């Protein structure tokens, strides 16, 4: 080992040793591993002092722009794929259970309940879209009474919480019927950008990356004795599927959204007043486990 390498390794060893007596064994494990990987990174790229300053400024700005409505650190985690990796680790593949994907920052507790066949859009802009499917266990048995939360951006690419008028729109929850079936009216998903007017947006621009998310409809599905599923469905043919800003797309979650011309009969006989509409089917399979 050269003198230089020995000096660098000595710093690593000292920091790792400093966590040896942490009261919490898991905290000690996390901090020692973080130290090893962080120092390996610094040494591999031979980080300059100017680059270290830039990184500090980046984090400072991320903290400055973060408040109750804006979470720049989650965005940073998302665009680095750290959110998706954490989800992959914590939602182990199990038989034919539906895959999970990112939760995102736009879920709201207490969204209104809608009846089966009801409409979550609450008059938000966008093309009406009929969504139906079933919830079953991996053994194929239907799951009656499963709670399904759904939420999405409107046709202008914005979630209700991004408006200043306290509206509730394009979100709701419903329960499966006795055969595990569900159905509701929503809006055909459209692509939208993650908030990109802060340091994460600047990083994406500098990297030549798009802030756009592939069109999607969020689902959170829970039932007693089964692993809670947080996922989306994506629109087959969407232009952003291969370059989703947060790496959330899974092939198994890309579904067909059929287009129906104005005047064609709707599944529940609803009169759409001359508007065209779309429809999609999503059959959900829950793994055994604990709801959360
Ligand atoms: Fe979303």
mmCIF file with all atom_site columns, N, CA, C and O and ligand atoms in Angstrom, residues 106 151-153 159 192 213 216 218 232, ligand 1:
data_model
loop_
_atom_site.group_PDB
_atom_site.id
_atom_site.type_symbol
_atom_site.label_atom_id
_atom_site.label_alt_id
_atom_site.label_comp_id
_atom_site.label_asym_id
_atom_site.label_entity_id
_atom_site.label_seq_id
_atom_site.pdbx_PDB_ins_code
_atom_site.Cartn_x
_atom_site.Cartn_y
_atom_site.Cartn_z
_atom_site.occupancy
_atom_site.B_iso_or_equiv
_atom_site.pdbx_formal_charge
_atom_site.auth_seq_id
_atom_site.auth_comp_id
_atom_site.auth_asym_id
_atom_site.auth_atom_id
_atom_site.pdbx_PDB_model_num
ATOM   1  N  N   . UNK A 1 106 ? -48.044 12.302 -4.364  1.00 0.00 ? 106 UNK A N   1
ATOM   2  C  CA  . UNK A 1 106 ? -49.362 12.929 -4.538  1.00 0.00 ? 106 UNK A CA  1
ATOM   3  C  C   . UNK A 1 106 ? -50.518 12.149 -3.927  1.00 0.00 ? 106 UNK A C   1
ATOM   4  O  O   . UNK A 1 106 ? -51.673 12.456 -4.166  1.00 0.00 ? 106 UNK A O   1
ATOM   5  N  N   . UNK A 1 151 ? -55.552 7.242  -7.760  1.00 0.00 ? 151 UNK A N   1
ATOM   6  C  CA  . UNK A 1 151 ? -55.318 8.681  -7.921  1.00 0.00 ? 151 UNK A CA  1
ATOM   7  C  C   . UNK A 1 151 ? -54.479 8.910  -9.162  1.00 0.00 ? 151 UNK A C   1
ATOM   8  O  O   . UNK A 1 151 ? -53.710 8.041  -9.588  1.00 0.00 ? 151 UNK A O   1
ATOM   9  N  N   . UNK A 1 152 ? -54.660 10.080 -9.763  1.00 0.00 ? 152 UNK A N   1
ATOM   10 C  CA  . UNK A 1 152 ? -53.968 10.368 -11.025 1.00 0.00 ? 152 UNK A CA  1
ATOM   11 C  C   . UNK A 1 152 ? -53.951 11.864 -11.296 1.00 0.00 ? 152 UNK A C   1
ATOM   12 O  O   . UNK A 1 152 ? -54.708 12.625 -10.689 1.00 0.00 ? 152 UNK A O   1
ATOM   13 N  N   . UNK A 1 153 ? -53.084 12.257 -12.236 1.00 0.00 ? 153 UNK A N   1
ATOM   14 C  CA  . UNK A 1 153 ? -53.071 13.639 -12.728 1.00 0.00 ? 153 UNK A CA  1
ATOM   15 C  C   . UNK A 1 153 ? -54.265 13.829 -13.663 1.00 0.00 ? 153 UNK A C   1
ATOM   16 O  O   . UNK A 1 153 ? -54.756 12.868 -14.260 1.00 0.00 ? 153 UNK A O   1
ATOM   17 N  N   . UNK A 1 159 ? -51.946 17.124 -10.601 1.00 0.00 ? 159 UNK A N   1
ATOM   18 C  CA  . UNK A 1 159 ? -52.762 16.538 -9.527  1.00 0.00 ? 159 UNK A CA  1
ATOM   19 C  C   . UNK A 1 159 ? -53.562 17.657 -8.858  1.00 0.00 ? 159 UNK A C   1
ATOM   20 O  O   . UNK A 1 159 ? -53.127 18.821 -8.857  1.00 0.00 ? 159 UNK A O   1
ATOM   21 N  N   . UNK A 1 192 ? -46.813 13.627 -17.466 1.00 0.00 ? 192 UNK A N   1
ATOM   22 C  CA  . UNK A 1 192 ? -46.633 14.908 -16.770 1.00 0.00 ? 192 UNK A CA  1
ATOM   23 C  C   . UNK A 1 192 ? -45.192 14.988 -16.265 1.00 0.00 ? 192 UNK A C   1
ATOM   24 O  O   . UNK A 1 192 ? -44.557 13.963 -16.036 1.00 0.00 ? 192 UNK A O   1
ATOM   25 N  N   . UNK A 1 213 ? -42.790 11.871 -16.594 1.00 0.00 ? 213 UNK A N   1
ATOM   26 C  CA  . UNK A 1 213 ? -43.208 10.539 -16.173 1.00 0.00 ? 213 UNK A CA  1
ATOM   27 C  C   . UNK A 1 213 ? -44.122 9.960  -17.240 1.00 0.00 ? 213 UNK A C   1
ATOM   28 O  O   . UNK A 1 213 ? -44.955 10.661 -17.812 1.00 0.00 ? 213 UNK A O   1
ATOM   29 N  N   . UNK A 1 216 ? -49.758 7.348  -16.257 1.00 0.00 ? 216 UNK A N   1
ATOM   30 C  CA  . UNK A 1 216 ? -50.069 6.267  -15.323 1.00 0.00 ? 216 UNK A CA  1
ATOM   31 C  C   . UNK A 1 216 ? -51.245 6.616  -14.433 1.00 0.00 ? 216 UNK A C   1
ATOM   32 O  O   . UNK A 1 216 ? -51.576 7.788  -14.253 1.00 0.00 ? 216 UNK A O   1
ATOM   33 N  N   . UNK A 1 218 ? -52.409 5.629  -10.478 1.00 0.00 ? 218 UNK A N   1
ATOM   34 C  CA  . UNK A 1 218 ? -51.910 5.029  -9.231  1.00 0.00 ? 218 UNK A CA  1
ATOM   35 C  C   . UNK A 1 218 ? -52.956 4.128  -8.581  1.00 0.00 ? 218 UNK A C   1
ATOM   36 O  O   . UNK A 1 218 ? -54.149 4.479  -8.546  1.00 0.00 ? 218 UNK A O   1
ATOM   37 N  N   . UNK A 1 232 ? -48.800 1.249  -10.170 1.00 0.00 ? 232 UNK A N   1
ATOM   38 C  CA  . UNK A 1 232 ? -49.502 2.033  -11.190 1.00 0.00 ? 232 UNK A CA  1
ATOM   39 C  C   . UNK A 1 232 ? -49.888 1.083  -12.316 1.00 0.00 ? 232 UNK A C   1
ATOM   40 O  O   . UNK A 1 232 ? -49.287 0.017  -12.455 1.00 0.00 ? 232 UNK A O   1
HETATM 41 FE FE1 . LIG B 2 .   ? -48.180 10.001 -10.501 1.00 0.00 ? 1   LIG B FE1 1
#
